[in-house]
Amino acid sequence: MSTDHLTHNRPAGHLRHAASKVPEVTVYFWIIKVLTTGMGETASDFLAHWLGPIPAVALGGIALVAALAVQFTARRYVAWIYWTAIVMVSVFGTMAADTLHVGLGVPYTISTPLFMAALAAVFALWYRSERTLSIHSIHTRRRETFYWAAVLATFALGTAAGDLTATIGLGYLGSAVLYAAAIAVPAVAHRWGGLNAVTAFWSAYVITRPLGASIADWMAVGHSRGGLNLGLGPVTLSWTVAIFGLVGYLAASRTDARSTPKPLIPQ
């Protein structure tokens, strides 16, 4: 699923050059995305146990606002800024889903469709306003706002969906296998079934969340819950190190950044 398919063709007279605020969709993008989902899941649980739920949510919210503020201030895609924001969305998205379930007693069978409806609403408003959901049309403040609202909704939805399947009998490992198979569906449908590239991208993007979270939970939880019993702290730390290494490589190599901005539509 290349990024060239995620842009819309427009008459040349209506185009201008603008720096992209998001990375190229490469294999590194998907690897880091899965790593951030798992790291966010275990980091959220670790902080809730260490600090308590309310201080953890407050700290996560402050860190998320700070990370997004830096991202919005940047004039173009910068690897460490973008992926720091994604990590904080992952942590806070997990907290949002867990707060509904643990704090307010909302079952996953309710929160999952609730977050699904929220994501659908974001996409509907985004498309109605901009006439595109392409990630390479993210060059105005308004489109960037829609983009990050969608990202936050996907993380909350994925958290709830992953916990739902894990608690209805599949367990964390079974959920990981389920979502590993599910993430191949949009890729296959796009390549051989004619599925629109933007739809395929966002479908896979949503699935990365429960996939990574299920794998990380399986590694962290105890044997009595079907896990490897490695612990929340060690799993969070190891996945953070992996993210740091890959993002450092991207920052140095710039393999996921366009050297020449693609022509995009002005607003």
PDB file of C-alpha atoms in Angstrom:
ATOM      1  CA  MET A   1       0.000   0.000   0.000  1.00  0.00           C
ATOM      2  CA  SER A   2       2.205   2.876  -1.199  1.00  0.00           C
ATOM      3  CA  THR A   3       1.684   6.509  -0.335  1.00  0.00           C
ATOM      4  CA  ASP A   4       1.424   7.459  -3.981  1.00  0.00           C
ATOM      5  CA  HIS A   5      -2.038   5.897  -3.955  1.00  0.00           C
ATOM      6  CA  LEU A   6      -3.107   7.936  -0.948  1.00  0.00           C
ATOM      7  CA  THR A   7      -3.223  11.246  -2.822  1.00  0.00           C
ATOM      8  CA  HIS A   8      -5.903  12.531  -5.142  1.00  0.00           C
ATOM      9  CA  ASN A   9      -5.244  13.622  -8.701  1.00  0.00           C
ATOM     10  CA  ARG A  10      -6.199  17.270  -9.319  1.00  0.00           C
ATOM     11  CA  PRO A  11      -5.831  19.698 -12.237  1.00  0.00           C
ATOM     12  CA  ALA A  12      -2.351  21.200 -12.307  1.00  0.00           C
ATOM     13  CA  GLY A  13      -3.704  24.745 -12.138  1.00  0.00           C
ATOM     14  CA  HIS A  14      -5.108  24.117  -8.660  1.00  0.00           C
ATOM     15  CA  LEU A  15      -1.971  22.680  -7.085  1.00  0.00           C
ATOM     16  CA  ARG A  16       0.781  24.031  -4.898  1.00  0.00           C
ATOM     17  CA  HIS A  17       3.703  22.535  -3.038  1.00  0.00           C
ATOM     18  CA  ALA A  18       3.328  21.956   0.686  1.00  0.00           C
ATOM     19  CA  ALA A  19       5.400  20.017   3.183  1.00  0.00           C
ATOM     20  CA  SER A  20       3.825  16.809   4.446  1.00  0.00           C
ATOM     21  CA  LYS A  21       3.149  16.511   8.187  1.00  0.00           C
ATOM     22  CA  VAL A  22       3.026  12.694   8.129  1.00  0.00           C
ATOM     23  CA  PRO A  23       5.589  10.040   7.159  1.00  0.00           C
ATOM     24  CA  GLU A  24       5.755   7.859   4.085  1.00  0.00           C
ATOM     25  CA  VAL A  25       3.909   4.567   4.527  1.00  0.00           C
ATOM     26  CA  THR A  26       6.822   2.146   4.436  1.00  0.00           C
ATOM     27  CA  VAL A  27       7.477  -1.133   6.217  1.00  0.00           C
ATOM     28  CA  TYR A  28       9.074   0.922   8.998  1.00  0.00           C
ATOM     29  CA  PHE A  29       5.827   2.830   9.435  1.00  0.00           C
ATOM     30  CA  TRP A  30       3.848  -0.354  10.112  1.00  0.00           C
ATOM     31  CA  ILE A  31       6.490  -1.873  12.392  1.00  0.00           C
ATOM     32  CA  ILE A  32       6.750   1.255  14.529  1.00  0.00           C
ATOM     33  CA  LYS A  33       2.976   1.676  14.535  1.00  0.00           C
ATOM     34  CA  VAL A  34       2.502  -1.831  15.981  1.00  0.00           C
ATOM     35  CA  LEU A  35       5.279  -1.235  18.507  1.00  0.00           C
ATOM     36  CA  THR A  36       3.698   2.027  19.700  1.00  0.00           C
ATOM     37  CA  THR A  37       0.331   0.329  20.177  1.00  0.00           C
ATOM     38  CA  GLY A  38       1.810  -2.380  22.377  1.00  0.00           C
ATOM     39  CA  MET A  39       4.039   0.019  24.277  1.00  0.00           C
ATOM     40  CA  GLY A  40       1.097   2.346  24.884  1.00  0.00           C
ATOM     41  CA  GLU A  41      -1.005  -0.506  26.235  1.00  0.00           C
ATOM     42  CA  THR A  42       1.530  -1.733  28.778  1.00  0.00           C
ATOM     43  CA  ALA A  43       2.776   1.760  29.662  1.00  0.00           C
ATOM     44  CA  SER A  44      -0.774   2.851  30.471  1.00  0.00           C
ATOM     45  CA  ASP A  45      -1.328  -0.159  32.725  1.00  0.00           C
ATOM     46  CA  PHE A  46       2.078   0.275  34.355  1.00  0.00           C
ATOM     47  CA  LEU A  47       1.446   3.958  35.138  1.00  0.00           C
ATOM     48  CA  ALA A  48      -2.037   3.208  36.487  1.00  0.00           C
ATOM     49  CA  HIS A  49      -0.581   0.629  38.892  1.00  0.00           C
ATOM     50  CA  TRP A  50       2.393   2.781  39.859  1.00  0.00           C
ATOM     51  CA  LEU A  51       0.770   6.214  40.194  1.00  0.00           C
ATOM     52  CA  GLY A  52      -2.895   5.340  40.529  1.00  0.00           C
ATOM     53  CA  PRO A  53      -5.563   5.763  37.816  1.00  0.00           C
ATOM     54  CA  ILE A  54      -6.349   9.461  38.316  1.00  0.00           C
ATOM     55  CA  PRO A  55      -2.734  10.765  38.459  1.00  0.00           C
ATOM     56  CA  ALA A  56      -1.847   8.499  35.509  1.00  0.00           C
ATOM     57  CA  VAL A  57      -4.675   9.867  33.364  1.00  0.00           C
ATOM     58  CA  ALA A  58      -3.773  13.448  34.325  1.00  0.00           C
ATOM     59  CA  LEU A  59      -0.105  12.886  33.479  1.00  0.00           C
ATOM     60  CA  GLY A  60      -1.003  11.150  30.222  1.00  0.00           C
ATOM     61  CA  GLY A  61      -3.322  13.989  29.218  1.00  0.00           C
ATOM     62  CA  ILE A  62      -0.686  16.645  29.903  1.00  0.00           C
ATOM     63  CA  ALA A  63       1.965  14.713  27.970  1.00  0.00           C
ATOM     64  CA  LEU A  64      -0.429  14.209  25.051  1.00  0.00           C
ATOM     65  CA  VAL A  65      -1.274  17.910  24.835  1.00  0.00           C
ATOM     66  CA  ALA A  66       2.425  18.817  24.967  1.00  0.00           C
ATOM     67  CA  ALA A  67       3.362  16.282  22.276  1.00  0.00           C
ATOM     68  CA  LEU A  68       0.565  17.444  19.951  1.00  0.00           C
ATOM     69  CA  ALA A  69       1.478  21.080  20.532  1.00  0.00           C
ATOM     70  CA  VAL A  70       5.012  20.380  19.321  1.00  0.00           C
ATOM     71  CA  GLN A  71       3.673  18.365  16.367  1.00  0.00           C
ATOM     72  CA  PHE A  72       1.313  21.150  15.288  1.00  0.00           C
ATOM     73  CA  THR A  73       4.096  23.727  15.620  1.00  0.00           C
ATOM     74  CA  ALA A  74       6.448  21.787  13.341  1.00  0.00           C
ATOM     75  CA  ARG A  75       6.342  22.982   9.734  1.00  0.00           C
ATOM     76  CA  ARG A  76       6.884  19.543   8.208  1.00  0.00           C
ATOM     77  CA  TYR A  77       7.205  15.891   9.208  1.00  0.00           C
ATOM     78  CA  VAL A  78       9.966  15.320  11.772  1.00  0.00           C
ATOM     79  CA  ALA A  79      10.356  11.677  12.783  1.00  0.00           C
ATOM     80  CA  TRP A  80      10.915  12.048  16.527  1.00  0.00           C
ATOM     81  CA  ILE A  81       8.200  14.713  16.909  1.00  0.00           C
ATOM     82  CA  TYR A  82       5.603  12.722  14.978  1.00  0.00           C
ATOM     83  CA  TRP A  83       6.277   9.388  16.678  1.00  0.00           C
ATOM     84  CA  THR A  84       6.412  10.953  20.146  1.00  0.00           C
ATOM     85  CA  ALA A  85       2.912  12.261  19.490  1.00  0.00           C
ATOM     86  CA  ILE A  86       1.804   8.809  18.309  1.00  0.00           C
ATOM     87  CA  VAL A  87       3.206   7.212  21.469  1.00  0.00           C
ATOM     88  CA  MET A  88       1.343   9.676  23.676  1.00  0.00           C
ATOM     89  CA  VAL A  89      -1.882   9.130  21.715  1.00  0.00           C
ATOM     90  CA  SER A  90      -1.367   5.408  22.259  1.00  0.00           C
ATOM     91  CA  VAL A  91      -0.918   5.808  26.008  1.00  0.00           C
ATOM     92  CA  PHE A  92      -3.818   8.209  26.443  1.00  0.00           C
ATOM     93  CA  GLY A  93      -6.085   6.287  24.044  1.00  0.00           C
ATOM     94  CA  THR A  94      -5.599   3.226  26.221  1.00  0.00           C
ATOM     95  CA  MET A  95      -6.402   5.266  29.309  1.00  0.00           C
ATOM     96  CA  ALA A  96      -9.588   6.606  27.714  1.00  0.00           C
ATOM     97  CA  ALA A  97     -10.863   3.124  26.896  1.00  0.00           C
ATOM     98  CA  ASP A  98      -9.844   1.738  30.285  1.00  0.00           C
ATOM     99  CA  THR A  99     -11.467   4.651  32.125  1.00  0.00           C
ATOM    100  CA  LEU A 100     -14.802   3.884  30.492  1.00  0.00           C
ATOM    101  CA  HIS A 101     -14.544   0.222  31.433  1.00  0.00           C
ATOM    102  CA  VAL A 102     -12.850   0.255  34.830  1.00  0.00           C
ATOM    103  CA  GLY A 103     -13.814   3.688  36.100  1.00  0.00           C
ATOM    104  CA  LEU A 104     -17.350   3.968  34.750  1.00  0.00           C
ATOM    105  CA  GLY A 105     -18.206   0.303  34.393  1.00  0.00           C
ATOM    106  CA  VAL A 106     -19.015   0.480  30.673  1.00  0.00           C
ATOM    107  CA  PRO A 107     -18.643  -3.026  29.174  1.00  0.00           C
ATOM    108  CA  TYR A 108     -16.425  -3.533  26.140  1.00  0.00           C
ATOM    109  CA  THR A 109     -19.483  -4.649  24.170  1.00  0.00           C
ATOM    110  CA  ILE A 110     -20.734  -1.071  24.554  1.00  0.00           C
ATOM    111  CA  SER A 111     -17.482   0.915  24.407  1.00  0.00           C
ATOM    112  CA  THR A 112     -16.250  -0.831  21.241  1.00  0.00           C
ATOM    113  CA  PRO A 113     -19.237   0.225  19.067  1.00  0.00           C
ATOM    114  CA  LEU A 114     -19.201   3.607  20.838  1.00  0.00           C
ATOM    115  CA  PHE A 115     -15.621   4.296  19.779  1.00  0.00           C
ATOM    116  CA  MET A 116     -16.414   2.894  16.326  1.00  0.00           C
ATOM    117  CA  ALA A 117     -19.225   5.432  15.983  1.00  0.00           C
ATOM    118  CA  ALA A 118     -16.888   8.202  17.186  1.00  0.00           C
ATOM    119  CA  LEU A 119     -14.306   7.263  14.539  1.00  0.00           C
ATOM    120  CA  ALA A 120     -16.990   7.124  11.841  1.00  0.00           C
ATOM    121  CA  ALA A 121     -18.164  10.586  12.896  1.00  0.00           C
ATOM    122  CA  VAL A 122     -14.618  11.974  12.643  1.00  0.00           C
ATOM    123  CA  PHE A 123     -14.204  10.499   9.165  1.00  0.00           C
ATOM    124  CA  ALA A 124     -17.611  11.815   8.061  1.00  0.00           C
ATOM    125  CA  LEU A 125     -16.863  15.339   9.276  1.00  0.00           C
ATOM    126  CA  TRP A 126     -13.359  15.216   7.795  1.00  0.00           C
ATOM    127  CA  TYR A 127     -14.599  14.108   4.379  1.00  0.00           C
ATOM    128  CA  ARG A 128     -17.508  16.539   4.391  1.00  0.00           C
ATOM    129  CA  SER A 129     -15.134  19.397   5.120  1.00  0.00           C
ATOM    130  CA  GLU A 130     -12.144  18.416   2.977  1.00  0.00           C
ATOM    131  CA  ARG A 131     -13.528  15.931   0.396  1.00  0.00           C
ATOM    132  CA  THR A 132     -10.612  13.597   1.084  1.00  0.00           C
ATOM    133  CA  LEU A 133      -9.260  11.349   3.826  1.00  0.00           C
ATOM    134  CA  SER A 134      -5.860  11.016   2.171  1.00  0.00           C
ATOM    135  CA  ILE A 135      -3.014  11.164   4.663  1.00  0.00           C
ATOM    136  CA  HIS A 136      -0.927  13.091   2.148  1.00  0.00           C
ATOM    137  CA  SER A 137      -3.355  15.930   2.073  1.00  0.00           C
ATOM    138  CA  ILE A 138      -2.298  16.794   5.637  1.00  0.00           C
ATOM    139  CA  HIS A 139      -0.823  20.230   5.028  1.00  0.00           C
ATOM    140  CA  THR A 140      -3.306  22.608   6.697  1.00  0.00           C
ATOM    141  CA  ARG A 141      -4.117  23.062  10.374  1.00  0.00           C
ATOM    142  CA  ARG A 142      -7.701  21.940   9.859  1.00  0.00           C
ATOM    143  CA  ARG A 143      -6.757  18.725   8.107  1.00  0.00           C
ATOM    144  CA  GLU A 144      -4.099  17.998  10.685  1.00  0.00           C
ATOM    145  CA  THR A 145      -6.705  18.430  13.427  1.00  0.00           C
ATOM    146  CA  PHE A 146      -9.005  15.931  11.718  1.00  0.00           C
ATOM    147  CA  TYR A 147      -6.075  13.554  11.240  1.00  0.00           C
ATOM    148  CA  TRP A 148      -5.108  13.489  14.911  1.00  0.00           C
ATOM    149  CA  ALA A 149      -8.738  13.221  16.021  1.00  0.00           C
ATOM    150  CA  ALA A 150      -9.015  10.128  13.811  1.00  0.00           C
ATOM    151  CA  VAL A 151      -5.757   8.718  15.172  1.00  0.00           C
ATOM    152  CA  LEU A 152      -6.933   9.159  18.765  1.00  0.00           C
ATOM    153  CA  ALA A 153     -10.261   7.497  17.960  1.00  0.00           C
ATOM    154  CA  THR A 154      -8.509   4.529  16.308  1.00  0.00           C
ATOM    155  CA  PHE A 155      -6.375   3.949  19.401  1.00  0.00           C
ATOM    156  CA  ALA A 156      -9.358   4.067  21.755  1.00  0.00           C
ATOM    157  CA  LEU A 157     -11.356   1.789  19.462  1.00  0.00           C
ATOM    158  CA  GLY A 158      -8.500  -0.676  19.076  1.00  0.00           C
ATOM    159  CA  THR A 159      -7.959  -0.852  22.831  1.00  0.00           C
ATOM    160  CA  ALA A 160     -11.603  -1.623  23.503  1.00  0.00           C
ATOM    161  CA  ALA A 161     -11.800  -4.141  20.639  1.00  0.00           C
ATOM    162  CA  GLY A 162      -8.639  -5.939  21.749  1.00  0.00           C
ATOM    163  CA  ASP A 163      -9.825  -6.201  25.345  1.00  0.00           C
ATOM    164  CA  LEU A 164     -13.242  -7.348  24.138  1.00  0.00           C
ATOM    165  CA  THR A 165     -11.880 -10.312  22.181  1.00  0.00           C
ATOM    166  CA  ALA A 166      -9.416 -11.137  24.965  1.00  0.00           C
ATOM    167  CA  THR A 167     -12.199 -11.345  27.560  1.00  0.00           C
ATOM    168  CA  ILE A 168     -14.749 -13.332  25.553  1.00  0.00           C
ATOM    169  CA  GLY A 169     -12.641 -16.457  25.362  1.00  0.00           C
ATOM    170  CA  LEU A 170      -9.844 -15.830  22.860  1.00  0.00           C
ATOM    171  CA  GLY A 171      -7.315 -14.594  25.386  1.00  0.00           C
ATOM    172  CA  TYR A 172      -4.411 -12.325  24.456  1.00  0.00           C
ATOM    173  CA  LEU A 173      -2.571 -14.804  22.249  1.00  0.00           C
ATOM    174  CA  GLY A 174      -5.751 -15.830  20.445  1.00  0.00           C
ATOM    175  CA  SER A 175      -6.611 -12.156  19.926  1.00  0.00           C
ATOM    176  CA  ALA A 176      -3.137 -11.495  18.515  1.00  0.00           C
ATOM    177  CA  VAL A 177      -3.562 -14.332  16.005  1.00  0.00           C
ATOM    178  CA  LEU A 178      -7.037 -13.058  15.069  1.00  0.00           C
ATOM    179  CA  TYR A 179      -5.840  -9.508  14.407  1.00  0.00           C
ATOM    180  CA  ALA A 180      -2.701 -10.691  12.609  1.00  0.00           C
ATOM    181  CA  ALA A 181      -4.989 -12.459  10.150  1.00  0.00           C
ATOM    182  CA  ALA A 182      -7.417  -9.534  10.024  1.00  0.00           C
ATOM    183  CA  ILE A 183      -4.742  -6.981   9.127  1.00  0.00           C
ATOM    184  CA  ALA A 184      -3.943  -8.915   5.962  1.00  0.00           C
ATOM    185  CA  VAL A 185      -7.517  -8.534   4.705  1.00  0.00           C
ATOM    186  CA  PRO A 186      -7.384  -4.849   3.637  1.00  0.00           C
ATOM    187  CA  ALA A 187      -3.962  -5.361   2.031  1.00  0.00           C
ATOM    188  CA  VAL A 188      -5.218  -8.319  -0.009  1.00  0.00           C
ATOM    189  CA  ALA A 189      -8.486  -6.544  -0.826  1.00  0.00           C
ATOM    190  CA  HIS A 190      -6.586  -3.501  -2.046  1.00  0.00           C
ATOM    191  CA  ARG A 191      -4.105  -5.423  -4.167  1.00  0.00           C
ATOM    192  CA  TRP A 192      -6.448  -7.956  -5.727  1.00  0.00           C
ATOM    193  CA  GLY A 193      -9.979  -6.878  -4.839  1.00  0.00           C
ATOM    194  CA  GLY A 194     -10.022  -3.269  -5.944  1.00  0.00           C
ATOM    195  CA  LEU A 195     -10.430  -1.786  -2.460  1.00  0.00           C
ATOM    196  CA  ASN A 196      -9.736   1.948  -2.387  1.00  0.00           C
ATOM    197  CA  ALA A 197      -6.220   2.668  -1.078  1.00  0.00           C
ATOM    198  CA  VAL A 198      -7.393   5.207   1.500  1.00  0.00           C
ATOM    199  CA  THR A 199     -10.002   2.788   2.876  1.00  0.00           C
ATOM    200  CA  ALA A 200      -7.416  -0.006   2.957  1.00  0.00           C
ATOM    201  CA  PHE A 201      -4.930   2.193   4.793  1.00  0.00           C
ATOM    202  CA  TRP A 202      -7.318   3.301   7.526  1.00  0.00           C
ATOM    203  CA  SER A 203      -8.691  -0.231   7.942  1.00  0.00           C
ATOM    204  CA  ALA A 204      -5.194  -1.596   8.513  1.00  0.00           C
ATOM    205  CA  TYR A 205      -4.367   1.370  10.735  1.00  0.00           C
ATOM    206  CA  VAL A 206      -7.254   0.569  13.063  1.00  0.00           C
ATOM    207  CA  ILE A 207      -6.303  -3.105  13.285  1.00  0.00           C
ATOM    208  CA  THR A 208      -2.689  -2.374  14.257  1.00  0.00           C
ATOM    209  CA  ARG A 209      -3.924  -1.166  17.635  1.00  0.00           C
ATOM    210  CA  PRO A 210      -5.536  -4.387  18.946  1.00  0.00           C
ATOM    211  CA  LEU A 211      -2.781  -6.404  17.244  1.00  0.00           C
ATOM    212  CA  GLY A 212       0.086  -4.670  19.031  1.00  0.00           C
ATOM    213  CA  ALA A 213      -1.802  -4.368  22.315  1.00  0.00           C
ATOM    214  CA  SER A 214      -2.721  -8.059  22.336  1.00  0.00           C
ATOM    215  CA  ILE A 215       0.894  -9.108  21.709  1.00  0.00           C
ATOM    216  CA  ALA A 216       2.227  -6.792  24.429  1.00  0.00           C
ATOM    217  CA  ASP A 217      -0.420  -7.913  26.938  1.00  0.00           C
ATOM    218  CA  TRP A 218       0.339 -11.563  26.171  1.00  0.00           C
ATOM    219  CA  MET A 219       4.003 -10.938  26.868  1.00  0.00           C
ATOM    220  CA  ALA A 220       3.336  -9.003  30.087  1.00  0.00           C
ATOM    221  CA  VAL A 221       0.526 -10.803  31.934  1.00  0.00           C
ATOM    222  CA  GLY A 222       0.951 -13.790  34.203  1.00  0.00           C
ATOM    223  CA  HIS A 223       0.729 -17.471  33.302  1.00  0.00           C
ATOM    224  CA  SER A 224      -2.687 -17.717  34.945  1.00  0.00           C
ATOM    225  CA  ARG A 225      -4.000 -15.326  32.278  1.00  0.00           C
ATOM    226  CA  GLY A 226      -2.273 -17.156  29.436  1.00  0.00           C
ATOM    227  CA  GLY A 227       0.710 -14.813  29.196  1.00  0.00           C
ATOM    228  CA  LEU A 228       4.490 -15.056  29.358  1.00  0.00           C
ATOM    229  CA  ASN A 229       4.664 -13.229  32.714  1.00  0.00           C
ATOM    230  CA  LEU A 230       7.435 -10.843  31.634  1.00  0.00           C
ATOM    231  CA  GLY A 231       5.859  -7.920  33.492  1.00  0.00           C
ATOM    232  CA  LEU A 232       4.466  -4.551  32.437  1.00  0.00           C
ATOM    233  CA  GLY A 233       7.678  -2.637  33.154  1.00  0.00           C
ATOM    234  CA  PRO A 234      10.098  -4.846  31.184  1.00  0.00           C
ATOM    235  CA  VAL A 235       7.755  -5.120  28.190  1.00  0.00           C
ATOM    236  CA  THR A 236       7.190  -1.355  28.148  1.00  0.00           C
ATOM    237  CA  LEU A 237      10.926  -0.704  28.371  1.00  0.00           C
ATOM    238  CA  SER A 238      11.909  -3.195  25.675  1.00  0.00           C
ATOM    239  CA  TRP A 239       9.296  -1.954  23.208  1.00  0.00           C
ATOM    240  CA  THR A 240      10.311   1.653  23.950  1.00  0.00           C
ATOM    241  CA  VAL A 241      13.929   0.826  23.156  1.00  0.00           C
ATOM    242  CA  ALA A 242      12.854  -0.777  19.866  1.00  0.00           C
ATOM    243  CA  ILE A 243      10.785   2.303  18.963  1.00  0.00           C
ATOM    244  CA  PHE A 244      13.656   4.612  19.888  1.00  0.00           C
ATOM    245  CA  GLY A 245      16.072   2.682  17.689  1.00  0.00           C
ATOM    246  CA  LEU A 246      13.808   2.606  14.629  1.00  0.00           C
ATOM    247  CA  VAL A 247      12.775   6.258  14.932  1.00  0.00           C
ATOM    248  CA  GLY A 248      16.433   7.201  15.356  1.00  0.00           C
ATOM    249  CA  TYR A 249      17.218   5.371  12.128  1.00  0.00           C
ATOM    250  CA  LEU A 250      14.403   7.156  10.289  1.00  0.00           C
ATOM    251  CA  ALA A 251      15.474  10.531  11.641  1.00  0.00           C
ATOM    252  CA  ALA A 252      19.031   9.938  10.412  1.00  0.00           C
ATOM    253  CA  SER A 253      18.200   8.328   7.065  1.00  0.00           C
ATOM    254  CA  ARG A 254      14.991  10.255   6.246  1.00  0.00           C
ATOM    255  CA  THR A 255      13.800   7.224   4.293  1.00  0.00           C
ATOM    256  CA  ASP A 256      10.202   7.996   5.248  1.00  0.00           C
ATOM    257  CA  ALA A 257      10.264  11.688   4.305  1.00  0.00           C
ATOM    258  CA  ARG A 258       9.839  13.099   0.827  1.00  0.00           C
ATOM    259  CA  SER A 259      12.816  15.115  -0.389  1.00  0.00           C
ATOM    260  CA  THR A 260      10.493  17.104  -2.636  1.00  0.00           C
ATOM    261  CA  PRO A 261       7.014  17.886  -1.314  1.00  0.00           C
ATOM    262  CA  LYS A 262       4.184  16.518  -3.423  1.00  0.00           C
ATOM    263  CA  PRO A 263       1.852  19.053  -5.054  1.00  0.00           C
ATOM    264  CA  LEU A 264      -1.203  19.481  -2.873  1.00  0.00           C
ATOM    265  CA  ILE A 265      -4.373  21.537  -2.939  1.00  0.00           C
ATOM    266  CA  PRO A 266      -4.313  24.886  -1.121  1.00  0.00           C
ATOM    267  CA  GLN A 267      -6.971  25.796   1.403  1.00  0.00           C
TER     268      GLN A 267
END
